[in-house]
Coordinates of C-alpha atoms in Angstrom, one line a residue:
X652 CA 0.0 0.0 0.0
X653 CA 1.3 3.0 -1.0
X654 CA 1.5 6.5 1.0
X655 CA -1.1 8.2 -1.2
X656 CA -3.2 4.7 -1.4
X657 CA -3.7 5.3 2.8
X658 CA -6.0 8.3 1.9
X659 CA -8.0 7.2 -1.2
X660 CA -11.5 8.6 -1.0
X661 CA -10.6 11.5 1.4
X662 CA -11.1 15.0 -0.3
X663 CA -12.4 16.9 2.6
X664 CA -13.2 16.6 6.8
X665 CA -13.7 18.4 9.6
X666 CA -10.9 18.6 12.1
X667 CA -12.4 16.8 15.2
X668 CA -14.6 19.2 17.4
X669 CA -18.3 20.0 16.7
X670 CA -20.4 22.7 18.6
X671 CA -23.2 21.7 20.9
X672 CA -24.0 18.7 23.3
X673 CA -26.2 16.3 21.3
X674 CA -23.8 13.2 20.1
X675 CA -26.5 11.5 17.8
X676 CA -26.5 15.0 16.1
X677 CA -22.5 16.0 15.6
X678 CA -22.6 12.0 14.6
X679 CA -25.3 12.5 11.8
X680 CA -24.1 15.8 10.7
X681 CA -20.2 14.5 9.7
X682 CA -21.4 11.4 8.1
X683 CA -24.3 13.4 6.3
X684 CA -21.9 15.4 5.0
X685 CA -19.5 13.3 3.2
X686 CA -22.3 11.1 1.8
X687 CA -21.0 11.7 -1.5
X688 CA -18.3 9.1 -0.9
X689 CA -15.3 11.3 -1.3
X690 CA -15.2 12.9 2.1
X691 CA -13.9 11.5 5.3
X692 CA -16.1 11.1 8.1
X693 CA -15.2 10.9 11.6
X694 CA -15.8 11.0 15.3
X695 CA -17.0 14.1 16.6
X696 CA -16.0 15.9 19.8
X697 CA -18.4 18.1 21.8
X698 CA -16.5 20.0 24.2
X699 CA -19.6 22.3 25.3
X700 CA -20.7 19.3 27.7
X701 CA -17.9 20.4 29.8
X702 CA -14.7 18.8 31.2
X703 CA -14.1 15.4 30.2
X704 CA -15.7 16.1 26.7
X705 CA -12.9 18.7 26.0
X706 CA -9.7 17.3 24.0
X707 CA -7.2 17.2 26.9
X708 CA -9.8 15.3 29.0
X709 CA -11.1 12.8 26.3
X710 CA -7.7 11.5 26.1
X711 CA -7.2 11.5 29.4
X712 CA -10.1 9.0 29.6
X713 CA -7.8 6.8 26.5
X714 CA -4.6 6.6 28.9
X715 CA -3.8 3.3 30.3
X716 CA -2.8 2.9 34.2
X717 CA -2.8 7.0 34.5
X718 CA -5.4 9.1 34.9
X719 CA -6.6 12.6 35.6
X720 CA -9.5 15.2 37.7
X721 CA -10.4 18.6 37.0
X722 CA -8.5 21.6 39.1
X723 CA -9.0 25.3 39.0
X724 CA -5.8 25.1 36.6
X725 CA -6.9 22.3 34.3
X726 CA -6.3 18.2 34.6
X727 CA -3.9 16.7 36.8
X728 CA -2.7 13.0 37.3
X729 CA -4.7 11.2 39.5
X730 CA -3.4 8.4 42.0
X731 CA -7.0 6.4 40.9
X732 CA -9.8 7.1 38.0
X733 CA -12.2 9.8 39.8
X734 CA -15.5 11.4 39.0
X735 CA -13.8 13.2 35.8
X736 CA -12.1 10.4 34.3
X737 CA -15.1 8.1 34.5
X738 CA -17.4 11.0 32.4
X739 CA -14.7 11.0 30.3
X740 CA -14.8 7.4 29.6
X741 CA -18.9 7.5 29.6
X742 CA -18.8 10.7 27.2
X743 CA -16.5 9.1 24.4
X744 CA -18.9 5.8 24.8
X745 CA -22.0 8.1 24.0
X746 CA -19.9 9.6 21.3
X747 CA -18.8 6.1 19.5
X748 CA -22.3 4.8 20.0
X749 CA -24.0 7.3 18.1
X750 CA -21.4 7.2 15.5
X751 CA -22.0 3.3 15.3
X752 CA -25.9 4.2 14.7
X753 CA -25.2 6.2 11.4
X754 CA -22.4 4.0 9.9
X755 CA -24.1 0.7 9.9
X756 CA -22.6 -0.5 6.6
X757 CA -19.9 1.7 5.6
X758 CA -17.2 0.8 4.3
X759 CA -14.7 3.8 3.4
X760 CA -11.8 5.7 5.7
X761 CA -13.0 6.7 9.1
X762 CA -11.1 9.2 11.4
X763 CA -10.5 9.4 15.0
X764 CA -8.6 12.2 17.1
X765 CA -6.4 12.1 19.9
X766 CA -4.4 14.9 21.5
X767 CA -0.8 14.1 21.0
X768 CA 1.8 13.6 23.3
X769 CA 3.7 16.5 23.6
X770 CA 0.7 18.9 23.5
X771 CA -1.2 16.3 26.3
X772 CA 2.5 16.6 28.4
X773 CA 2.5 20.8 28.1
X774 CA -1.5 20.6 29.3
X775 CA -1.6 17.3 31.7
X776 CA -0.1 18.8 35.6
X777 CA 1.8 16.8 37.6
X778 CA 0.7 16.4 41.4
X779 CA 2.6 19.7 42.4
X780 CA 1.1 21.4 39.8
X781 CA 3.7 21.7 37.1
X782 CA 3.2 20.1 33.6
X783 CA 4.6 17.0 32.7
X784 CA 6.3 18.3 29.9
X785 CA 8.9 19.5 32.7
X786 CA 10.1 15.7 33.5
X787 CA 11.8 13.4 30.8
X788 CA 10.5 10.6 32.6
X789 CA 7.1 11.8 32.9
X790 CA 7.2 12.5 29.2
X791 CA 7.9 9.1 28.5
X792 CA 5.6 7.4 30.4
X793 CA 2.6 9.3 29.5
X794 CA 3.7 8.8 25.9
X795 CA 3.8 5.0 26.2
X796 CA 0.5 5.1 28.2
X797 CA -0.7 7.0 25.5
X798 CA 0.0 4.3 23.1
X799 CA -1.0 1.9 24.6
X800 CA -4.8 3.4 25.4
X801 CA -4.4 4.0 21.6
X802 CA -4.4 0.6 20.9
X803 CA -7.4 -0.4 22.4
X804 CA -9.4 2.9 21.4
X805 CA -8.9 1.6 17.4
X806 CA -9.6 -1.9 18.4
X807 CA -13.1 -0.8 19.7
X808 CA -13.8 1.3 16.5
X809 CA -12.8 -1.1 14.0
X810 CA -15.0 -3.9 16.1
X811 CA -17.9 -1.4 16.3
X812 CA -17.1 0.0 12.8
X813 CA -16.0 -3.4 10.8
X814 CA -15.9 -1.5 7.3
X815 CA -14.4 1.2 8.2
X816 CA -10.5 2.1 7.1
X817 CA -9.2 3.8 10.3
X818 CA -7.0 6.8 10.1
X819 CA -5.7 8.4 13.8
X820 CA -5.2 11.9 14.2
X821 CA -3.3 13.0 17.1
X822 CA -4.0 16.8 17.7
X823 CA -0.8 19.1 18.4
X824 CA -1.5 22.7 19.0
X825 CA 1.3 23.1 21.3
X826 CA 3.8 21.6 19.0
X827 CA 5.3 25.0 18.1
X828 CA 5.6 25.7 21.9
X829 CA 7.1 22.7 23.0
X830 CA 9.7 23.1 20.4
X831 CA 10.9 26.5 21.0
X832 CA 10.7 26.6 24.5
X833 CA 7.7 28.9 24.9
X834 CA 5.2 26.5 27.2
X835 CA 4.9 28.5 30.3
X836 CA 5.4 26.8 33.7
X837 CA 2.7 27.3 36.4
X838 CA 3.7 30.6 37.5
X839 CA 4.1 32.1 34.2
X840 CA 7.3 33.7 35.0
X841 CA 9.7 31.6 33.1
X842 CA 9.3 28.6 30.2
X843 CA 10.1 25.0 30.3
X844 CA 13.1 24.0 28.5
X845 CA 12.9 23.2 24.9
X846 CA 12.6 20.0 23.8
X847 CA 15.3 18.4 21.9
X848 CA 13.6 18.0 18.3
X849 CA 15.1 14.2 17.9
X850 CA 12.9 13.1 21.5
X851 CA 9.7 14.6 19.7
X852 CA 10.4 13.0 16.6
X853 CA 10.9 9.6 18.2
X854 CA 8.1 10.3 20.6
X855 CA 5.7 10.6 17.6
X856 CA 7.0 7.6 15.6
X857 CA 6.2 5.1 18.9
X858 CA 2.6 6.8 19.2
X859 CA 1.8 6.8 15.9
X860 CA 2.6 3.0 15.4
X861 CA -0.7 2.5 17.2
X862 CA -2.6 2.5 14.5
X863 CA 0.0 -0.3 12.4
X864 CA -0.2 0.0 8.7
X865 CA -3.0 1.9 8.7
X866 CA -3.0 6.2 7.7
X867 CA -1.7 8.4 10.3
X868 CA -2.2 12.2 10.5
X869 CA -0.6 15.6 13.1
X870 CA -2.9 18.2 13.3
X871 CA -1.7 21.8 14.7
X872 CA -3.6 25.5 14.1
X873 CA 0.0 26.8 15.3
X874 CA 2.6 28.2 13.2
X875 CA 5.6 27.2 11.6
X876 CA 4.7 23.5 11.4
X877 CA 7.7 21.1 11.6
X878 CA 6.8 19.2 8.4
X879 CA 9.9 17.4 8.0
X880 CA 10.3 16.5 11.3
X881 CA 6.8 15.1 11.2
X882 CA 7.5 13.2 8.1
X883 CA 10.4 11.4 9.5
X884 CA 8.7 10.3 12.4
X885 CA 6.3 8.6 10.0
X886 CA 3.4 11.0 9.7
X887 CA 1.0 10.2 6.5
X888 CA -0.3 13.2 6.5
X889 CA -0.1 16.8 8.4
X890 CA -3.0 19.5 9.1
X891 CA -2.7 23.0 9.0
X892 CA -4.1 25.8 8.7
X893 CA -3.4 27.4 5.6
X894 CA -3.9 31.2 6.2
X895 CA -0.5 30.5 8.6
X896 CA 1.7 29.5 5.6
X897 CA 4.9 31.7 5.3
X898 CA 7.0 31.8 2.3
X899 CA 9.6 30.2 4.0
X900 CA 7.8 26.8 4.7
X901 CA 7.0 26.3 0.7
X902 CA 9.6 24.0 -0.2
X903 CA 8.9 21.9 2.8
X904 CA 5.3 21.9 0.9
X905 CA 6.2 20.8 -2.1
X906 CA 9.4 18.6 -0.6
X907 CA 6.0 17.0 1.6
X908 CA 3.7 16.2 -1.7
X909 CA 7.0 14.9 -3.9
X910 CA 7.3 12.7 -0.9
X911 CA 3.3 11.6 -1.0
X912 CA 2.6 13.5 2.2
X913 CA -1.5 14.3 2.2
X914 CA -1.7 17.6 3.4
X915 CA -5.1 18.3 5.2
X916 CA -5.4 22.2 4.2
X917 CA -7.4 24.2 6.7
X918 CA -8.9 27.3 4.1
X919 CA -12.5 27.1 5.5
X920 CA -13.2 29.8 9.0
X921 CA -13.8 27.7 11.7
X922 CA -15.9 30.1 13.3
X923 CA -19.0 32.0 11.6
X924 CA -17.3 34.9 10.0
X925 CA -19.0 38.4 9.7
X926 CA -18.6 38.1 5.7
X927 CA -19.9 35.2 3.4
X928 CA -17.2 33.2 3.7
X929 CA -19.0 29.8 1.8
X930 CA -20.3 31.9 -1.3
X931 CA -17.7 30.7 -3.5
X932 CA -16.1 26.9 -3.2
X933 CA -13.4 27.9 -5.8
X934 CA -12.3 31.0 -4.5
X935 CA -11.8 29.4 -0.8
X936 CA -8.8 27.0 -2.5
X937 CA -7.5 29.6 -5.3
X938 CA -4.9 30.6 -2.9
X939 CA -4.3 26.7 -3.3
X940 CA -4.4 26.7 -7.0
X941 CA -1.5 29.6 -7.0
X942 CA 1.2 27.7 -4.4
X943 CA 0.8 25.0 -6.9
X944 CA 2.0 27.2 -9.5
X945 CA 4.4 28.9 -7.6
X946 CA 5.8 25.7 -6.9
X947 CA 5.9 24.4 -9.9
X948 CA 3.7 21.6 -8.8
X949 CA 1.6 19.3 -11.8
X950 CA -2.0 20.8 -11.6
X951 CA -3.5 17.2 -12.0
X952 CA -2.0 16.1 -8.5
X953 CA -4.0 18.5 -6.4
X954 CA -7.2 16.5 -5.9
X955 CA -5.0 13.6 -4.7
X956 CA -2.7 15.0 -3.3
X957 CA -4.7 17.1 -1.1
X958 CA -7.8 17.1 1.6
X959 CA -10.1 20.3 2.6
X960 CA -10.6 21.3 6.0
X961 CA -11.7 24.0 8.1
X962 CA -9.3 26.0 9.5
X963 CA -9.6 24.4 13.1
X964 CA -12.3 22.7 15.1
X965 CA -15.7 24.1 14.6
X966 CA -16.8 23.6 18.3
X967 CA -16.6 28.1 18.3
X968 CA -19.0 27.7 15.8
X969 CA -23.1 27.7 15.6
X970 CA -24.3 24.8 14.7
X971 CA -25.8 25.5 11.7
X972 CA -22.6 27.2 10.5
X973 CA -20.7 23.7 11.3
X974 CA -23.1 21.8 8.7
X975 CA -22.3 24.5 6.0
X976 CA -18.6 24.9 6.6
X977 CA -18.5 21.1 6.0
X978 CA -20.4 20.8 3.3
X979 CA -18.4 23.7 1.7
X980 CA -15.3 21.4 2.2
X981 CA -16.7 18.8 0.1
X982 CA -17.7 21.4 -2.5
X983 CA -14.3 23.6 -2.2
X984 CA -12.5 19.9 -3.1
X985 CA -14.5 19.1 -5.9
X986 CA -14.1 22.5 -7.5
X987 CA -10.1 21.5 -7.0
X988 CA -10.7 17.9 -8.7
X989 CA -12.8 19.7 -12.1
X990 CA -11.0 22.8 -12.1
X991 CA -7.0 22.2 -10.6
X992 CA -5.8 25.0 -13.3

Protein backbone atom coordinates (compact mmCIF):
# COMPACT_ATOMS: atom_id res chain seq x y z
CA UNK A 1 0.00 0.00 0.00
CA UNK A 2 1.32 3.05 -0.96
CA UNK A 3 1.45 6.45 1.04
CA UNK A 4 -1.13 8.23 -1.16
CA UNK A 5 -3.22 4.74 -1.41
CA UNK A 6 -3.67 5.28 2.79
CA UNK A 7 -6.00 8.25 1.92
CA UNK A 8 -7.99 7.21 -1.15
CA UNK A 9 -11.46 8.57 -1.01
CA UNK A 10 -10.61 11.46 1.39
CA UNK A 11 -11.14 15.03 -0.31
CA UNK A 12 -12.37 16.87 2.62
CA UNK A 13 -13.18 16.56 6.75
CA UNK A 14 -13.69 18.41 9.60
CA UNK A 15 -10.86 18.62 12.10
CA UNK A 16 -12.44 16.79 15.22
CA UNK A 17 -14.59 19.17 17.37
CA UNK A 18 -18.26 20.01 16.73
CA UNK A 19 -20.36 22.75 18.62
CA UNK A 20 -23.23 21.71 20.91
CA UNK A 21 -23.98 18.71 23.31
CA UNK A 22 -26.19 16.28 21.34
CA UNK A 23 -23.81 13.23 20.06
CA UNK A 24 -26.52 11.51 17.78
CA UNK A 25 -26.54 15.00 16.09
CA UNK A 26 -22.53 16.02 15.64
CA UNK A 27 -22.60 12.01 14.64
CA UNK A 28 -25.32 12.51 11.82
CA UNK A 29 -24.11 15.84 10.73
CA UNK A 30 -20.21 14.53 9.67
CA UNK A 31 -21.44 11.45 8.07
CA UNK A 32 -24.27 13.44 6.30
CA UNK A 33 -21.94 15.45 4.98
CA UNK A 34 -19.54 13.30 3.23
CA UNK A 35 -22.30 11.11 1.80
CA UNK A 36 -21.00 11.73 -1.46
CA UNK A 37 -18.28 9.11 -0.86
CA UNK A 38 -15.29 11.27 -1.34
CA UNK A 39 -15.20 12.91 2.06
CA UNK A 40 -13.89 11.47 5.32
CA UNK A 41 -16.12 11.07 8.12
CA UNK A 42 -15.25 10.88 11.57
CA UNK A 43 -15.84 10.98 15.30
CA UNK A 44 -16.98 14.14 16.56
CA UNK A 45 -16.02 15.87 19.81
CA UNK A 46 -18.36 18.07 21.84
CA UNK A 47 -16.45 20.01 24.20
CA UNK A 48 -19.59 22.29 25.27
CA UNK A 49 -20.68 19.34 27.73
CA UNK A 50 -17.89 20.41 29.78
CA UNK A 51 -14.75 18.83 31.21
CA UNK A 52 -14.09 15.42 30.21
CA UNK A 53 -15.71 16.13 26.70
CA UNK A 54 -12.86 18.72 26.04
CA UNK A 55 -9.71 17.34 24.00
CA UNK A 56 -7.24 17.16 26.88
CA UNK A 57 -9.84 15.32 28.96
CA UNK A 58 -11.08 12.84 26.30
CA UNK A 59 -7.73 11.55 26.07
CA UNK A 60 -7.25 11.49 29.39
CA UNK A 61 -10.06 8.96 29.59
CA UNK A 62 -7.83 6.77 26.50
CA UNK A 63 -4.60 6.56 28.88
CA UNK A 64 -3.79 3.33 30.25
CA UNK A 65 -2.81 2.94 34.23
CA UNK A 66 -2.76 7.01 34.46
CA UNK A 67 -5.37 9.07 34.93
CA UNK A 68 -6.59 12.57 35.59
CA UNK A 69 -9.48 15.25 37.68
CA UNK A 70 -10.36 18.63 36.97
CA UNK A 71 -8.47 21.64 39.15
CA UNK A 72 -9.00 25.26 38.99
CA UNK A 73 -5.80 25.07 36.63
CA UNK A 74 -6.88 22.26 34.31
CA UNK A 75 -6.33 18.17 34.58
CA UNK A 76 -3.86 16.75 36.84
CA UNK A 77 -2.70 13.00 37.27
CA UNK A 78 -4.68 11.17 39.49
CA UNK A 79 -3.45 8.36 41.96
CA UNK A 80 -7.02 6.40 40.95
CA UNK A 81 -9.81 7.14 38.02
CA UNK A 82 -12.19 9.79 39.81
CA UNK A 83 -15.50 11.38 39.01
CA UNK A 84 -13.80 13.20 35.85
CA UNK A 85 -12.13 10.39 34.26
CA UNK A 86 -15.12 8.13 34.48
CA UNK A 87 -17.35 11.00 32.43
CA UNK A 88 -14.68 11.05 30.25
CA UNK A 89 -14.80 7.41 29.59
CA UNK A 90 -18.87 7.47 29.63
CA UNK A 91 -18.80 10.69 27.23
CA UNK A 92 -16.54 9.06 24.42
CA UNK A 93 -18.85 5.75 24.78
CA UNK A 94 -22.01 8.10 24.02
CA UNK A 95 -19.86 9.61 21.27
CA UNK A 96 -18.80 6.13 19.51
CA UNK A 97 -22.31 4.84 20.03
CA UNK A 98 -23.99 7.34 18.05
CA UNK A 99 -21.43 7.24 15.46
CA UNK A 100 -22.00 3.33 15.30
CA UNK A 101 -25.87 4.15 14.68
CA UNK A 102 -25.17 6.25 11.43
CA UNK A 103 -22.39 3.98 9.94
CA UNK A 104 -24.06 0.73 9.90
CA UNK A 105 -22.62 -0.50 6.56
CA UNK A 106 -19.93 1.68 5.59
CA UNK A 107 -17.23 0.78 4.30
CA UNK A 108 -14.72 3.82 3.42
CA UNK A 109 -11.75 5.73 5.72
CA UNK A 110 -13.03 6.65 9.08
CA UNK A 111 -11.09 9.20 11.35
CA UNK A 112 -10.47 9.36 15.03
CA UNK A 113 -8.61 12.20 17.13
CA UNK A 114 -6.44 12.08 19.90
CA UNK A 115 -4.39 14.88 21.47
CA UNK A 116 -0.82 14.13 21.02
CA UNK A 117 1.84 13.59 23.28
CA UNK A 118 3.72 16.46 23.55
CA UNK A 119 0.69 18.91 23.47
CA UNK A 120 -1.19 16.28 26.27
CA UNK A 121 2.55 16.64 28.40
CA UNK A 122 2.49 20.78 28.09
CA UNK A 123 -1.53 20.58 29.26
CA UNK A 124 -1.55 17.28 31.71
CA UNK A 125 -0.14 18.80 35.60
CA UNK A 126 1.85 16.84 37.61
CA UNK A 127 0.75 16.37 41.40
CA UNK A 128 2.56 19.71 42.38
CA UNK A 129 1.07 21.42 39.80
CA UNK A 130 3.70 21.70 37.07
CA UNK A 131 3.16 20.11 33.64
CA UNK A 132 4.59 16.99 32.70
CA UNK A 133 6.28 18.32 29.91
CA UNK A 134 8.93 19.49 32.72
CA UNK A 135 10.08 15.69 33.46
CA UNK A 136 11.79 13.45 30.77
CA UNK A 137 10.54 10.63 32.55
CA UNK A 138 7.08 11.79 32.91
CA UNK A 139 7.19 12.46 29.18
CA UNK A 140 7.93 9.15 28.48
CA UNK A 141 5.58 7.43 30.37
CA UNK A 142 2.59 9.27 29.46
CA UNK A 143 3.67 8.84 25.86
CA UNK A 144 3.82 5.01 26.24
CA UNK A 145 0.46 5.05 28.18
CA UNK A 146 -0.71 7.03 25.47
CA UNK A 147 -0.01 4.34 23.13
CA UNK A 148 -0.99 1.86 24.63
CA UNK A 149 -4.79 3.37 25.39
CA UNK A 150 -4.43 4.00 21.63
CA UNK A 151 -4.39 0.57 20.94
CA UNK A 152 -7.38 -0.41 22.37
CA UNK A 153 -9.41 2.87 21.40
CA UNK A 154 -8.90 1.55 17.41
CA UNK A 155 -9.64 -1.86 18.38
CA UNK A 156 -13.12 -0.75 19.73
CA UNK A 157 -13.82 1.29 16.51
CA UNK A 158 -12.80 -1.11 14.02
CA UNK A 159 -14.98 -3.89 16.08
CA UNK A 160 -17.88 -1.41 16.26
CA UNK A 161 -17.09 0.05 12.78
CA UNK A 162 -16.05 -3.43 10.76
CA UNK A 163 -15.95 -1.47 7.27
CA UNK A 164 -14.36 1.18 8.19
CA UNK A 165 -10.50 2.13 7.09
CA UNK A 166 -9.20 3.82 10.30
CA UNK A 167 -7.02 6.82 10.06
CA UNK A 168 -5.72 8.36 13.75
CA UNK A 169 -5.24 11.95 14.18
CA UNK A 170 -3.31 12.98 17.14
CA UNK A 171 -3.97 16.85 17.74
CA UNK A 172 -0.81 19.12 18.44
CA UNK A 173 -1.51 22.72 18.99
CA UNK A 174 1.34 23.10 21.26
CA UNK A 175 3.84 21.63 18.99
CA UNK A 176 5.27 25.00 18.12
CA UNK A 177 5.61 25.67 21.95
CA UNK A 178 7.12 22.74 23.01
CA UNK A 179 9.75 23.15 20.43
CA UNK A 180 10.85 26.47 21.03
CA UNK A 181 10.74 26.60 24.47
CA UNK A 182 7.66 28.94 24.88
CA UNK A 183 5.19 26.53 27.17
CA UNK A 184 4.86 28.49 30.29
CA UNK A 185 5.36 26.84 33.71
CA UNK A 186 2.70 27.33 36.43
CA UNK A 187 3.73 30.65 37.51
CA UNK A 188 4.11 32.06 34.23
CA UNK A 189 7.30 33.75 34.96
CA UNK A 190 9.70 31.56 33.08
CA UNK A 191 9.30 28.56 30.24
CA UNK A 192 10.06 24.95 30.26
CA UNK A 193 13.15 23.98 28.49
CA UNK A 194 12.87 23.21 24.95
CA UNK A 195 12.55 19.97 23.80
CA UNK A 196 15.27 18.41 21.86
CA UNK A 197 13.64 17.96 18.35
CA UNK A 198 15.10 14.20 17.94
CA UNK A 199 12.87 13.14 21.45
CA UNK A 200 9.68 14.61 19.73
CA UNK A 201 10.44 12.98 16.56
CA UNK A 202 10.89 9.64 18.19
CA UNK A 203 8.11 10.26 20.61
CA UNK A 204 5.72 10.60 17.60
CA UNK A 205 6.97 7.64 15.62
CA UNK A 206 6.24 5.12 18.87
CA UNK A 207 2.63 6.77 19.18
CA UNK A 208 1.79 6.84 15.95
CA UNK A 209 2.64 3.02 15.38
CA UNK A 210 -0.67 2.48 17.24
CA UNK A 211 -2.59 2.54 14.55
CA UNK A 212 -0.05 -0.27 12.44
CA UNK A 213 -0.24 0.03 8.71
CA UNK A 214 -3.02 1.85 8.72
CA UNK A 215 -3.02 6.18 7.70
CA UNK A 216 -1.72 8.43 10.26
CA UNK A 217 -2.17 12.17 10.54
CA UNK A 218 -0.63 15.59 13.10
CA UNK A 219 -2.90 18.23 13.28
CA UNK A 220 -1.68 21.78 14.68
CA UNK A 221 -3.57 25.52 14.09
CA UNK A 222 0.02 26.77 15.28
CA UNK A 223 2.64 28.22 13.24
CA UNK A 224 5.60 27.17 11.63
CA UNK A 225 4.74 23.51 11.44
CA UNK A 226 7.67 21.09 11.65
CA UNK A 227 6.78 19.21 8.39
CA UNK A 228 9.95 17.41 8.03
CA UNK A 229 10.27 16.49 11.35
CA UNK A 230 6.82 15.11 11.25
CA UNK A 231 7.53 13.20 8.10
CA UNK A 232 10.44 11.42 9.47
CA UNK A 233 8.65 10.30 12.36
CA UNK A 234 6.30 8.59 9.95
CA UNK A 235 3.44 10.98 9.72
CA UNK A 236 0.97 10.15 6.47
CA UNK A 237 -0.35 13.22 6.48
CA UNK A 238 -0.08 16.83 8.40
CA UNK A 239 -3.04 19.45 9.14
CA UNK A 240 -2.67 22.96 8.97
CA UNK A 241 -4.12 25.84 8.68
CA UNK A 242 -3.36 27.43 5.61
CA UNK A 243 -3.90 31.15 6.17
CA UNK A 244 -0.51 30.55 8.60
CA UNK A 245 1.69 29.47 5.64
CA UNK A 246 4.86 31.66 5.27
CA UNK A 247 6.99 31.81 2.28
CA UNK A 248 9.64 30.18 4.00
CA UNK A 249 7.81 26.82 4.69
CA UNK A 250 6.98 26.30 0.73
CA UNK A 251 9.58 24.02 -0.22
CA UNK A 252 8.95 21.88 2.78
CA UNK A 253 5.31 21.88 0.95
CA UNK A 254 6.18 20.81 -2.13
CA UNK A 255 9.41 18.60 -0.60
CA UNK A 256 5.96 17.03 1.64
CA UNK A 257 3.67 16.21 -1.67
CA UNK A 258 7.02 14.94 -3.93
CA UNK A 259 7.31 12.71 -0.92
CA UNK A 260 3.28 11.61 -1.04
CA UNK A 261 2.58 13.51 2.15
CA UNK A 262 -1.52 14.29 2.19
CA UNK A 263 -1.72 17.57 3.40
CA UNK A 264 -5.14 18.31 5.22
CA UNK A 265 -5.42 22.23 4.24
CA UNK A 266 -7.44 24.16 6.68
CA UNK A 267 -8.86 27.25 4.13
CA UNK A 268 -12.46 27.06 5.54
CA UNK A 269 -13.17 29.82 9.04
CA UNK A 270 -13.85 27.69 11.72
CA UNK A 271 -15.93 30.15 13.34
CA UNK A 272 -19.04 31.96 11.59
CA UNK A 273 -17.30 34.90 10.03
CA UNK A 274 -18.97 38.43 9.71
CA UNK A 275 -18.56 38.13 5.71
CA UNK A 276 -19.95 35.20 3.40
CA UNK A 277 -17.17 33.20 3.66
CA UNK A 278 -19.01 29.85 1.81
CA UNK A 279 -20.30 31.90 -1.28
CA UNK A 280 -17.68 30.71 -3.47
CA UNK A 281 -16.12 26.89 -3.19
CA UNK A 282 -13.42 27.92 -5.80
CA UNK A 283 -12.32 30.96 -4.53
CA UNK A 284 -11.82 29.40 -0.84
CA UNK A 285 -8.77 27.02 -2.51
CA UNK A 286 -7.53 29.60 -5.29
CA UNK A 287 -4.91 30.61 -2.93
CA UNK A 288 -4.26 26.66 -3.33
CA UNK A 289 -4.39 26.68 -6.98
CA UNK A 290 -1.46 29.65 -6.97
CA UNK A 291 1.21 27.70 -4.43
CA UNK A 292 0.80 24.97 -6.94
CA UNK A 293 1.98 27.25 -9.50
CA UNK A 294 4.35 28.93 -7.62
CA UNK A 295 5.79 25.66 -6.85
CA UNK A 296 5.88 24.36 -9.89
CA UNK A 297 3.74 21.57 -8.81
CA UNK A 298 1.57 19.27 -11.85
CA UNK A 299 -1.95 20.80 -11.62
CA UNK A 300 -3.51 17.18 -12.01
CA UNK A 301 -1.99 16.08 -8.52
CA UNK A 302 -4.01 18.46 -6.45
CA UNK A 303 -7.15 16.48 -5.86
CA UNK A 304 -5.01 13.64 -4.67
CA UNK A 305 -2.68 15.02 -3.33
CA UNK A 306 -4.74 17.09 -1.06
CA UNK A 307 -7.79 17.11 1.58
CA UNK A 308 -10.08 20.29 2.59
CA UNK A 309 -10.63 21.26 6.02
CA UNK A 310 -11.69 24.00 8.13
CA UNK A 311 -9.26 26.02 9.49
CA UNK A 312 -9.62 24.42 13.08
CA UNK A 313 -12.27 22.67 15.13
CA UNK A 314 -15.74 24.10 14.59
CA UNK A 315 -16.82 23.63 18.32
CA UNK A 316 -16.61 28.07 18.27
CA UNK A 317 -19.01 27.73 15.82
CA UNK A 318 -23.09 27.69 15.56
CA UNK A 319 -24.33 24.78 14.69
CA UNK A 320 -25.76 25.53 11.69
CA UNK A 321 -22.61 27.18 10.51
CA UNK A 322 -20.68 23.74 11.32
CA UNK A 323 -23.10 21.75 8.70
CA UNK A 324 -22.29 24.47 6.02
CA UNK A 325 -18.62 24.91 6.59
CA UNK A 326 -18.55 21.12 5.98
CA UNK A 327 -20.44 20.75 3.28
CA UNK A 328 -18.36 23.68 1.70
CA UNK A 329 -15.29 21.43 2.20
CA UNK A 330 -16.73 18.84 0.15
CA UNK A 331 -17.66 21.43 -2.52
CA UNK A 332 -14.28 23.58 -2.17
CA UNK A 333 -12.51 19.89 -3.06
CA UNK A 334 -14.48 19.07 -5.85
CA UNK A 335 -14.06 22.50 -7.54
CA UNK A 336 -10.13 21.46 -6.97
CA UNK A 337 -10.71 17.92 -8.71
CA UNK A 338 -12.77 19.68 -12.06
CA UNK A 339 -11.00 22.75 -12.05
CA UNK A 340 -6.99 22.17 -10.57
CA UNK A 341 -5.80 24.95 -13.26
Amino acid sequence: MTEKSKFSGCRATGIGSMPGGDAREAAKTVTGSFADGEGLPYLPELPARGPGADMIGRTIGLLVDMYGHVEPSGWRISDRPGRDTRRARSWLGEDLDALEEFTQGYEGPLKVQAVGPWTLAAALERRGGEAVLGDPGACRDLAASLAEGLLGHLAEVRRRMPGARVILQLDEPSLTGVLRGHIRTASGYRTYRAVDRQVVEGTFRDVLAANGEDATLVHTCAPDVPFALLRRAGADGISFDFSLLTEREEEAIGEAVEGGTQLFLGVVPGTDPASDALSDPGGSVMGVRTLWRRLGLNPGTLAESLVITPSCGLAGASPAYARAALAHCARAARSLADNPE
